[in-house]
Each structure stands twice: as structure tokens, then as C-alpha cells.
Coordinates of N, CA and C in Angstrom, one line a residue:
M19 N -19.8 13.6 11.3 CA -19.2 12.4 10.5 C -17.9 11.2 11.2
V20 N -17.9 10.2 11.5 CA -17.4 9.5 12.1 C -17.2 8.3 11.5
W21 N -15.8 8.0 10.7 CA -16.1 7.1 9.9 C -14.8 6.1 10.5
H22 N -14.2 5.1 10.4 CA -13.6 4.0 11.3 C -12.8 2.7 9.8
L23 N -11.7 3.1 10.0 CA -11.0 2.4 9.2 C -10.4 1.2 9.3
I24 N -10.3 -0.5 9.5 CA -9.9 -1.3 9.5 C -8.9 -1.4 9.0
S25 N -7.6 -1.5 9.6 CA -6.6 -1.7 9.2 C -5.2 -2.7 9.6
A26 N -4.4 -3.3 9.6 CA -3.0 -4.2 9.4 C -2.2 -2.9 10.0
T27 N -1.1 -2.8 10.7 CA 0.0 -2.0 11.0 C 1.0 -1.8 10.0
P28 N 1.2 -3.3 9.6 CA 2.6 -3.3 8.6 C 1.6 -3.3 6.8
S29 N 0.4 -3.4 6.7 CA 0.0 -3.5 5.5 C -0.1 -2.1 4.6
P30 N 0.9 -1.9 3.2 CA 1.0 -0.7 2.3 C -0.5 -0.7 1.9
Y31 N -1.8 -1.4 1.8 CA -3.0 -1.1 1.0 C -3.2 -0.1 2.3
A32 N -3.4 -0.7 3.4 CA -4.0 0.4 4.2 C -3.6 1.9 4.6
R33 N -2.3 1.7 5.0 CA -1.4 2.9 4.8 C -1.3 4.3 3.5
K34 N -2.1 3.5 2.4 CA -2.9 4.1 1.3 C -3.3 5.2 1.8
I35 N -4.8 4.3 2.2 CA -5.6 4.5 2.6 C -5.4 6.0 4.1
R36 N -4.7 5.4 4.9 CA -4.4 6.0 6.5 C -4.1 7.9 5.7
I37 N -3.0 7.5 4.8 CA -2.1 8.8 4.2 C -2.9 9.9 3.0
A38 N -4.2 8.8 2.4 CA -4.9 9.8 2.0 C -5.7 10.2 2.4
L39 N -7.0 9.9 3.7 CA -7.7 10.6 4.7 C -6.9 11.5 5.0
Q40 N -5.6 11.7 5.8 CA -5.6 13.1 6.0 C -4.9 14.1 5.3
E41 N -4.3 13.6 4.1 CA -4.3 14.2 3.3 C -5.5 15.3 2.9
K42 N -6.1 14.6 2.8 CA -8.0 15.2 2.4 C -8.7 15.9 3.6
N43 N -7.8 15.7 4.8 CA -8.3 15.8 6.4 C -9.8 15.6 6.2
L44 N -10.3 14.1 5.9 CA -10.7 13.6 6.7 C -10.6 13.1 7.9
P45 N -11.6 13.3 8.6 CA -11.3 12.5 10.3 C -11.7 11.2 10.2
F46 N -11.1 10.0 11.0 CA -11.3 8.8 11.3 C -11.1 7.8 12.3
E47 N -11.7 6.6 12.9 CA -11.0 6.3 13.6 C -10.5 4.8 13.0
L48 N -9.0 4.6 13.8 CA -8.3 3.4 13.1 C -8.9 2.4 14.5
Q49 N -9.1 1.2 13.4 CA -9.6 -0.2 14.3 C -7.8 -1.0 13.1
T50 N -7.0 -1.6 14.5 CA -6.2 -2.0 13.8 C -6.4 -4.2 13.8
E51 N -6.3 -4.9 13.5 CA -6.6 -6.2 13.3 C -5.7 -7.1 12.7
V52 N -5.8 -7.8 13.0 CA -4.2 -9.3 12.2 C -5.3 -9.3 11.3
P53 N -5.5 -9.3 9.8 CA -6.6 -10.1 9.2 C -6.3 -11.8 9.4
W54 N -5.0 -12.4 9.7 CA -5.0 -13.3 9.1 C -5.6 -14.1 10.1
D55 N -5.7 -13.7 11.5 CA -6.5 -14.5 12.6 C -7.8 -14.6 12.9
H56 N -8.1 -16.0 13.6 CA -9.6 -15.8 13.7 C -10.8 -14.7 14.6
T57 N -10.0 -13.9 14.9 CA -10.4 -13.0 15.8 C -11.2 -11.6 14.9
T58 N -10.1 -11.7 13.3 CA -10.7 -10.4 13.0 C -12.3 -10.2 12.5
H59 N -12.5 -8.9 12.3 CA -14.2 -8.4 11.9 C -14.3 -8.1 10.6
T60 N -12.9 -8.4 9.6 CA -13.2 -8.2 8.3 C -14.0 -8.7 7.3
P61 N -14.6 -10.3 7.9 CA -15.0 -11.1 7.2 C -17.1 -10.2 6.7
T62 N -17.0 -9.7 8.3 CA -18.6 -9.0 8.6 C -18.5 -7.4 7.2
H63 N -17.7 -7.1 7.0 CA -17.8 -5.8 6.1 C -17.4 -6.0 4.7
N64 N -16.5 -7.1 4.4 CA -15.6 -7.2 3.1 C -16.0 -9.0 2.7
P65 N -17.1 -9.0 1.4 CA -16.5 -10.7 1.5 C -15.5 -11.7 0.6
L66 N -14.3 -10.2 0.6 CA -13.0 -11.1 -0.1 C -12.2 -11.1 1.5
E67 N -13.1 -10.5 2.4 CA -12.0 -10.8 3.8 C -10.4 -10.1 3.8
K68 N -10.7 -9.1 2.8 CA -9.2 -8.3 2.9 C -9.1 -6.9 3.2
L69 N -8.0 -6.5 3.8 CA -7.9 -5.1 4.4 C -7.4 -4.2 3.3
P70 N -7.3 -2.9 3.1 CA -8.4 -2.3 4.3 C -9.9 -2.1 3.9
V71 N -10.6 -1.8 5.1 CA -11.9 -1.8 5.0 C -12.5 -0.1 5.6
L72 N -12.7 0.5 4.7 CA -13.5 1.7 5.1 C -15.2 1.7 5.4
I73 N -15.5 2.0 6.9 CA -16.5 2.0 7.8 C -17.0 3.0 7.3
L74 N -18.5 3.5 6.8 CA -18.8 5.6 6.7 C -19.6 4.9 8.0
D75 N -20.1 6.7 8.4 CA -21.0 7.1 9.6 C -22.4 6.0 9.5
N76 N -23.2 5.4 8.2 CA -24.1 5.1 7.9 C -23.9 3.3 7.8
D77 N -22.9 2.9 8.6 CA -22.3 1.4 8.5 C -21.9 0.8 7.2
K78 N -22.0 2.1 5.8 CA -21.3 1.1 5.1 C -20.3 1.0 4.5
A79 N -19.6 -0.3 4.0 CA -18.4 -0.8 4.1 C -17.7 -0.2 2.5
I80 N -16.4 0.2 2.4 CA -16.2 0.5 1.1 C -14.4 -0.2 1.6
Y81 N -14.4 -1.2 0.4 CA -12.8 -1.8 0.4 C -12.5 -1.6 -0.6
E82 N -11.3 -2.9 -0.9 CA -10.1 -2.7 -1.5 C -9.2 -1.5 -2.0
S83 N -7.9 -1.0 -1.5 CA -7.5 0.1 -1.4 C -7.1 0.7 -2.9
H84 N -7.3 0.1 -4.0 CA -7.8 1.5 -4.8 C -9.0 1.6 -4.9
Y85 N -10.3 1.1 -4.5 CA -11.5 1.5 -5.0 C -11.8 2.4 -4.0
I86 N -11.6 2.3 -2.4 CA -11.4 3.6 -2.0 C -11.3 4.8 -2.1
L87 N -9.8 4.4 -2.6 CA -9.1 5.4 -3.2 C -10.2 6.3 -4.5
D88 N -10.3 5.6 -5.0 CA -11.1 6.4 -6.3 C -12.5 6.9 -5.9
W89 N -13.3 6.4 -4.8 CA -14.1 6.6 -4.3 C -14.1 7.8 -3.3
L90 N -12.8 7.9 -2.9 CA -12.8 9.1 -2.4 C -12.3 10.6 -3.1
E91 N -11.3 10.1 -4.5 CA -11.4 11.0 -5.2 C -13.0 11.6 -5.6
T92 N -13.5 10.5 -5.7 CA -15.4 11.0 -6.3 C -15.7 11.9 -5.4
K93 N -15.9 11.2 -4.5 CA -16.4 12.3 -3.0 C -16.1 13.4 -2.9
Y94 N -14.7 13.6 -2.8 CA -14.1 14.5 -1.8 C -12.9 15.1 -2.7
P95 N -13.1 15.2 -3.9 CA -11.8 15.9 -4.8 C -11.0 16.5 -4.8
E96 N -11.0 17.9 -3.5 CA -10.2 18.2 -3.2 C -9.6 18.1 -1.7
P97 N -8.0 18.2 -1.7 CA -7.3 18.2 -2.4 C -7.2 17.3 -3.3
S98 N -7.1 17.3 -4.7 CA -6.9 15.9 -5.5 C -5.7 15.5 -5.4
L99 N -5.8 14.2 -5.4 CA -4.0 13.4 -5.2 C -4.3 12.6 -6.6
L100 N -4.5 13.1 -7.9 CA -4.7 12.6 -9.0 C -4.3 14.2 -10.1
P101 N -2.9 13.6 -11.3 CA -2.7 14.9 -11.7 C -4.4 15.2 -12.5
K102 N -3.9 16.8 -12.8 CA -4.9 17.1 -13.5 C -4.7 16.8 -15.3
D103 N -4.0 16.4 -16.3 CA -3.6 15.9 -17.5 C -4.2 14.3 -16.9
I104 N -5.6 14.3 -18.5 CA -6.1 12.8 -18.5 C -4.9 12.3 -18.6
D105 N -3.8 12.0 -19.7 CA -2.7 10.8 -19.6 C -2.1 10.8 -18.3
E106 N -1.9 12.0 -17.6 CA -1.0 12.0 -16.9 C -2.0 10.7 -15.5
R107 N -2.8 11.5 -15.8 CA -3.6 10.7 -14.6 C -3.5 8.9 -15.1
L108 N -3.7 8.4 -16.0 CA -4.1 7.8 -16.1 C -2.3 6.4 -16.1
L109 N -1.4 7.6 -16.2 CA 0.1 7.1 -16.0 C -0.4 6.4 -14.3
A110 N -0.6 7.6 -13.8 CA -0.5 7.7 -12.5 C -1.0 6.2 -11.2
K111 N -2.2 6.2 -12.3 CA -3.3 5.2 -12.0 C -2.1 3.2 -12.3
Q112 N -1.1 3.7 -13.2 CA -0.9 2.3 -14.1 C 0.4 2.5 -12.9
I113 N 1.1 3.1 -12.3 CA 2.0 3.2 -11.2 C 1.6 3.0 -10.1
E114 N 0.5 3.1 -9.8 CA -0.2 2.5 -8.7 C -0.2 0.8 -8.8
V115 N -1.2 0.7 -9.9 CA -1.0 -0.8 -10.3 C 0.1 -1.7 -10.2
V116 N 1.8 -1.2 -10.7 CA 2.9 -1.7 -10.4 C 2.5 -1.8 -9.1
A117 N 3.2 -0.8 -8.5 CA 3.1 -0.8 -7.0 C 2.7 -2.1 -6.4
D118 N 0.7 -1.6 -6.4 CA 0.3 -2.7 -5.7 C 1.0 -4.2 -5.8
G119 N 1.0 -4.1 -7.2 CA 1.6 -5.6 -7.6 C 2.7 -6.7 -7.0
V120 N 3.5 -5.2 -6.9 CA 4.9 -5.8 -6.0 C 4.4 -6.3 -4.4
C121 N 3.3 -5.1 -4.2 CA 2.6 -5.4 -2.8 C 2.5 -6.9 -2.8
D122 N 1.7 -7.3 -3.9 CA 0.7 -8.5 -3.7 C 1.8 -9.3 -3.4
A123 N 3.0 -9.7 -4.5 CA 4.4 -10.9 -4.4 C 4.9 -11.2 -3.2
L124 N 4.9 -9.7 -2.9 CA 5.8 -9.7 -2.0 C 4.8 -10.2 -0.2
V125 N 3.1 -9.9 -0.6 CA 2.8 -10.9 0.5 C 2.7 -11.9 0.5
L126 N 2.3 -12.6 -0.9 CA 2.3 -14.3 -0.8 C 4.0 -14.7 -0.3
A127 N 4.7 -13.9 -0.8 CA 6.1 -14.4 -0.6 C 6.4 -14.6 1.0
F128 N 6.0 -13.5 2.0 CA 6.3 -13.5 2.8 C 5.3 -14.8 3.8
F129 N 4.1 -15.2 3.6 CA 3.6 -15.6 4.0 C 3.9 -17.3 3.7
E130 N 4.5 -17.7 2.8 CA 5.0 -18.8 2.2 C 6.3 -19.1 3.4
M131 N 7.3 -18.0 3.3 CA 8.1 -18.5 4.3 C 7.8 -18.5 5.8
K132 N 6.6 -17.9 6.1 CA 5.8 -18.3 7.9 C 5.5 -19.5 7.7
R133 N 5.1 -20.6 6.4 CA 4.6 -21.8 7.0 C 5.6 -22.4 7.2
E134 N 4.9 -23.4 8.1 CA 5.7 -24.3 8.7 C 6.8 -25.3 8.3
N135 N 6.2 -25.7 7.0 CA 6.9 -26.8 5.5 C 6.6 -25.7 4.5
E136 N 7.8 -24.8 4.5 CA 7.8 -24.6 3.1 C 7.1 -25.1 1.5
S137 N 7.3 -24.4 0.9 CA 6.9 -25.6 -0.2 C 8.7 -25.1 -1.0
Q138 N 9.3 -26.2 -1.6 CA 10.5 -26.1 -2.1 C 10.4 -25.9 -3.4
P139 N 9.6 -26.5 -4.5 CA 9.3 -25.8 -5.8 C 8.6 -24.7 -5.6
W140 N 7.9 -24.4 -4.6 CA 7.5 -22.7 -5.0 C 9.1 -22.4 -4.4
K141 N 9.9 -22.2 -3.8 CA 10.6 -21.4 -3.3 C 11.7 -21.6 -5.0
D142 N 11.5 -22.3 -5.1 CA 12.4 -22.7 -6.1 C 11.9 -22.2 -7.6
R143 N 10.7 -21.9 -8.0 CA 10.3 -21.0 -9.2 C 11.0 -19.5 -8.8
Q144 N 10.9 -19.4 -7.6 CA 11.0 -17.4 -7.6 C 10.3 -16.8 -8.5
V145 N 8.8 -17.2 -8.4 CA 8.3 -16.2 -9.6 C 7.6 -15.1 -8.7
Q146 N 7.2 -14.9 -7.6 CA 6.6 -14.0 -6.8 C 8.2 -13.0 -6.4
M147 N 8.9 -13.1 -6.4 CA 10.7 -12.1 -6.4 C 10.8 -11.8 -8.0
R148 N 10.5 -12.4 -8.6 CA 10.3 -11.9 -10.1 C 10.0 -11.1 -10.2
K149 N 8.9 -11.0 -9.9 CA 7.8 -9.9 -10.3 C 8.2 -8.8 -8.9
V150 N 8.9 -8.9 -7.9 CA 9.1 -8.5 -7.2 C 9.9 -7.2 -7.8
T151 N 11.1 -8.3 -8.3 CA 12.3 -7.8 -9.4 C 11.8 -6.8 -10.2
G152 N 11.1 -7.4 -11.3 CA 10.6 -6.2 -12.5 C 9.8 -4.8 -11.9
G153 N 9.1 -5.2 -10.8 CA 8.5 -4.1 -10.2 C 8.9 -2.6 -9.8
L154 N 9.9 -3.2 -8.9 CA 11.1 -2.0 -8.4 C 11.8 -1.0 -9.5
R155 N 11.9 -2.4 -10.8 CA 13.0 -1.9 -11.8 C 12.3 -0.5 -12.6
A156 N 11.0 -0.5 -12.5 CA 9.5 -0.1 -13.1 C 9.6 1.2 -12.5
L157 N 9.2 1.1 -11.3 CA 9.4 2.1 -9.9 C 10.7 3.3 -10.3
N158 N 11.5 2.7 -10.3 CA 12.7 3.0 -10.2 C 12.9 4.2 -11.5
A159 N 12.7 3.5 -12.4 CA 12.6 3.9 -13.8 C 11.8 5.4 -13.5
W160 N 10.6 5.3 -13.3 CA 9.6 6.5 -13.1 C 9.9 7.4 -11.9
V161 N 10.6 7.1 -11.1 CA 11.1 8.0 -10.0 C 12.0 8.5 -10.9
E162 N 13.3 7.9 -11.7 CA 14.7 8.7 -12.1 C 14.1 9.6 -12.8
E163 N 12.9 9.4 -13.7 CA 12.5 10.2 -15.0 C 12.0 11.4 -14.6
R164 N 10.8 10.9 -13.5 CA 10.1 12.3 -12.9 C 10.2 13.1 -11.8
A165 N 11.1 12.4 -10.8 CA 10.9 13.0 -9.2 C 12.0 13.6 -9.1
T166 N 13.4 13.3 -9.7 CA 14.6 13.6 -8.9 C 14.6 15.3 -8.8
S167 N 14.2 15.9 -8.8 CA 14.0 17.6 -9.1 C 12.5 18.1 -7.8
S168 N 11.6 17.5 -8.5 CA 10.4 18.3 -7.3 C 10.5 17.3 -5.8
G169 N 10.7 15.7 -6.1 CA 10.6 14.6 -5.0 C 9.1 14.1 -5.2
Y170 N 8.5 14.5 -6.2 CA 7.4 14.0 -7.0 C 7.0 13.4 -8.0
L171 N 6.5 12.6 -8.1 CA 6.0 12.0 -10.0 C 5.3 12.8 -10.5
F172 N 4.5 13.6 -10.0 CA 3.2 14.1 -11.1 C 3.4 16.0 -10.2
E173 N 3.3 16.9 -11.1 CA 2.8 18.6 -11.0 C 3.7 18.4 -9.8
G174 N 5.0 18.3 -9.2 CA 5.6 18.6 -8.0 C 4.6 19.0 -7.1
R175 N 3.7 17.9 -6.7 CA 3.2 18.0 -5.8 C 2.5 15.9 -5.7
L176 N 2.1 15.9 -4.2 CA 1.7 14.8 -4.0 C 0.4 14.2 -4.6
T177 N 1.2 12.7 -5.1 CA -0.7 11.8 -6.0 C -0.4 10.4 -5.4
I178 N -1.1 9.9 -6.1 CA -1.6 8.2 -5.3 C -0.1 7.6 -5.8
A179 N -0.1 8.1 -6.7 CA 1.5 7.2 -7.5 C 2.8 7.6 -6.3
D180 N 3.0 8.6 -5.8 CA 3.2 8.6 -4.5 C 3.4 7.9 -3.4
I181 N 1.8 8.1 -3.2 CA 1.6 7.5 -1.7 C 1.8 5.7 -2.1
A182 N 1.5 5.6 -3.1 CA 1.4 4.0 -3.4 C 2.7 3.1 -3.6
T183 N 3.6 4.0 -4.1 CA 5.2 3.7 -4.3 C 6.0 3.4 -3.1
C184 N 5.8 4.5 -2.2 CA 6.4 5.1 -1.0 C 6.2 3.6 -0.1
S185 N 4.5 3.7 -0.4 CA 4.1 2.4 1.0 C 5.0 0.9 0.9
V186 N 5.0 0.7 -0.4 CA 5.6 0.0 -1.0 C 6.7 -0.7 -0.4
L187 N 7.3 0.9 -0.6 CA 9.5 0.3 -0.6 C 9.0 0.7 1.5
G188 N 8.0 1.4 2.0 CA 8.0 1.5 3.6 C 7.7 0.1 4.0
F189 N 6.6 -0.7 2.9 CA 6.3 -2.1 3.4 C 7.5 -3.3 3.8
M190 N 8.4 -2.9 2.3 CA 9.5 -3.9 2.5 C 10.8 -3.6 3.2
A191 N 10.8 -2.5 4.5 CA 11.7 -1.7 5.3 C 11.1 -2.9 6.4
V192 N 10.6 -3.0 6.1 CA 9.7 -3.9 7.6 C 9.6 -5.2 7.5
R193 N 9.0 -5.7 6.3 CA 9.4 -7.5 6.5 C 10.3 -7.7 5.6
W194 N 11.0 -6.2 4.4 CA 12.1 -7.0 3.7 C 13.4 -6.4 3.9
P195 N 13.4 -6.2 5.3 CA 15.0 -5.5 5.8 C 15.9 -5.5 4.7
D196 N 16.4 -6.7 4.6 CA 17.9 -7.2 3.9 C 17.9 -7.0 2.7
H197 N 16.4 -6.8 2.2 CA 16.1 -6.6 0.5 C 17.5 -5.7 -0.1
G198 N 17.7 -5.7 -1.3 CA 19.1 -4.9 -1.6 C 18.5 -3.8 -2.6
W199 N 17.4 -3.4 -2.5 CA 16.5 -2.6 -3.6 C 17.2 -0.9 -2.4
K200 N 17.7 -0.9 -2.0 CA 17.9 0.5 -1.1 C 19.3 0.9 -2.5
N201 N 20.7 -0.1 -2.1 CA 21.5 -0.3 -2.7 C 21.8 -0.3 -4.6
G202 N 20.5 -0.7 -4.3 CA 20.9 -0.9 -6.6 C 20.2 0.5 -6.7
Y203 N 18.8 1.2 -6.1 CA 18.4 2.3 -6.6 C 18.5 3.8 -5.7
P204 N 20.0 4.0 -5.6 CA 19.6 5.0 -5.3 C 18.9 6.3 -4.8
A205 N 18.5 6.5 -6.2 CA 17.7 7.6 -6.0 C 16.2 7.5 -5.7
M206 N 15.7 6.0 -5.7 CA 14.3 5.6 -5.2 C 14.5 5.7 -4.1
E207 N 15.4 5.6 -3.2 CA 16.0 5.7 -1.7 C 15.5 6.8 -1.2
K208 N 16.3 7.6 -1.8 CA 16.3 9.3 -1.3 C 14.9 9.8 -1.3
Y209 N 14.4 9.8 -2.8 CA 12.7 10.0 -3.1 C 12.0 9.5 -1.5
W210 N 12.0 7.9 -1.5 CA 10.9 7.2 -0.3 C 11.4 8.4 1.2
R211 N 12.8 8.2 1.5 CA 13.0 8.9 2.9 C 12.8 10.0 3.1
K212 N 12.8 11.3 1.6 CA 11.4 12.2 1.9 C 10.7 12.3 2.1
L213 N 9.5 11.7 0.9 CA 8.4 11.6 1.8 C 7.8 11.2 3.0
E214 N 8.9 9.9 3.0 CA 8.5 9.6 4.9 C 8.3 10.6 6.0
E215 N 9.2 11.8 5.4 CA 9.6 12.9 6.6 C 7.9 13.5 6.3
R216 N 6.9 13.7 5.3 CA 6.2 14.2 5.6 C 5.0 13.7 6.3
P217 N 4.1 14.5 6.8 CA 3.5 14.5 8.1 C 2.8 13.0 8.2
S218 N 2.0 13.0 7.1 CA 1.0 11.7 6.8 C 1.5 10.8 6.5
F219 N 3.1 10.9 6.1 CA 4.2 9.6 6.1 C 4.2 9.3 7.5
A220 N 4.7 10.3 7.8 CA 5.9 9.9 9.3 C 4.8 9.4 10.6
S221 N 3.3 9.5 10.3 CA 2.5 9.1 11.3 C 2.0 7.8 10.9
T222 N 2.4 7.5 9.8 CA 1.9 5.9 9.2 C 2.7 4.5 8.9
V223 N 4.1 4.9 9.5 CA 5.0 4.0 9.0 C 4.5 2.9 9.9
P224 N 4.7 2.2 8.9 CA 4.7 1.0 9.3 C 5.4 -0.5 10.3
V225 N 4.3 -1.1 11.4 CA 4.9 -1.7 12.0 C 4.2 -3.2 12.1
A226 N 5.4 -4.1 12.5 CA 5.0 -5.4 11.7 C 3.9 -5.8 13.3
Q227 N 3.2 -7.0 13.3 CA 2.3 -7.9 13.9 C 2.8 -8.9 13.9
K228 N 2.2 -9.8 14.8 CA 2.4 -10.8 15.2 C 1.3 -12.0 15.4
F229 N 1.3 -12.8 14.3 CA -0.1 -14.3 14.1 C 0.1 -15.0 15.4
S230 N -1.2 -15.3 15.7 CA -1.7 -16.0 16.7 C -2.3 -17.5 16.4
D231 N -2.7 -16.8 15.2 CA -3.2 -18.1 14.5 C -2.0 -18.6 13.2
P232 N -1.9 -20.1 13.2 CA -0.2 -20.4 12.5 C -0.7 -20.3 11.0
V233 N 0.2 -19.9 10.0 CA 0.0 -20.0 8.6 C 0.1 -21.3 7.8
V234 N -0.8 -21.8 7.2 CA -1.1 -23.0 6.8 C -0.8 -23.3 5.5

């Protein structure tokens, strides 16, 4: 079995899958691309032209990070990255939704800043950064309530909730290093730094990429 994962080095969405594959001991080869650039092969495999894309050994493509995680849990349930209790499982997925929503807002804000001519009305509205503020507040509340003793959000072990939360925090460390969340949420910073020591996290630390195509 040889799978390929099309990924971008700073992508929090792709990092979730890289971590999950390692935690489930599923071998894969990493194919790094800059999805913004015209040289990307992503459209060949995903009609939405988004990363990550997991290409199986039969050339079937699985895409969108939340769906890839669902697919992996269904096909390869052990070790599980979801809580056993149904309600806890649903909450873990809700936390992933919030973490991914913060990612979505950060990516939109980042690309707006990369444009040669930023939209001043867009900047003045600050809609995306309000989403980031609200999302980080919610993630911190879950961390303070559930992870301060064990270091994990559910059952004292790693789940998709931890993976999603730390993936967005790691992304911010690379693309938004001056954001003040660490000062505002010291418990969440401690939780994040501890998880970053885990081998699957340490080997997937995000790295910034440069674009060859202009952002317009």
C-alpha cells in the first residue's frame, strides 16, 4: 500500500491528516505543493482545487480534511481518534468545526493581506478577525474545562479535537506570529506546547511557503 498526500507545508488542514496518518500507523508519501500557484496538481484530483488530497494506491482521491478524517476513522478505526461516548464524539467534531472555522477566517485574512491592493472596506469590517477572536475564545474555554489535568480534551488521550485545535494554533505561530492569543490564553498555550512535543506533531511543524503567482 502506497498512499500519497498532497499537502502544503503551512496548511493546518493538511497537518491534521499528516498527524492522523502517523497516529494510525498508515504509511504515506508526502507531495508538497503551493496550491495557489499554477503548477499545482490539485485540480486533477479535487474538483474544489483545495488541499489536502489523499491519493490511494488505486488512484482514488479522498479530499477535504474533515472527510478524510471521517474516511480514516471508518476504514481504519484503531487506534481511534474519536471519543467512545456518542455525545463526547459529537462534541469533539464540534470542536473540530470551530478550529477549522478559525483556520478558514485566518486563510482569508492572510490572502487579503498578500494582495497588492488591499480592500480598505474589507479591512475596516474586520469580519474574519472577529471570527478568529470568537473561535479562539471558544477553544480556550474547552481547553480550560477539559484539558488542564490530562493534557487532552477527551478521555486522557489524543482525538481529532486536539489535532484540529493544535493545528490551527501551529498555523498561527507561522502565519500570525504577532497575534496576542498566547498572552490572552496561557492555559491553551501550555496545552499546545505540550502536544507539539508528541512525535506526530513534532514531525509536522508548519513551515511558510512563498508564492510564485501573484495574489489578486
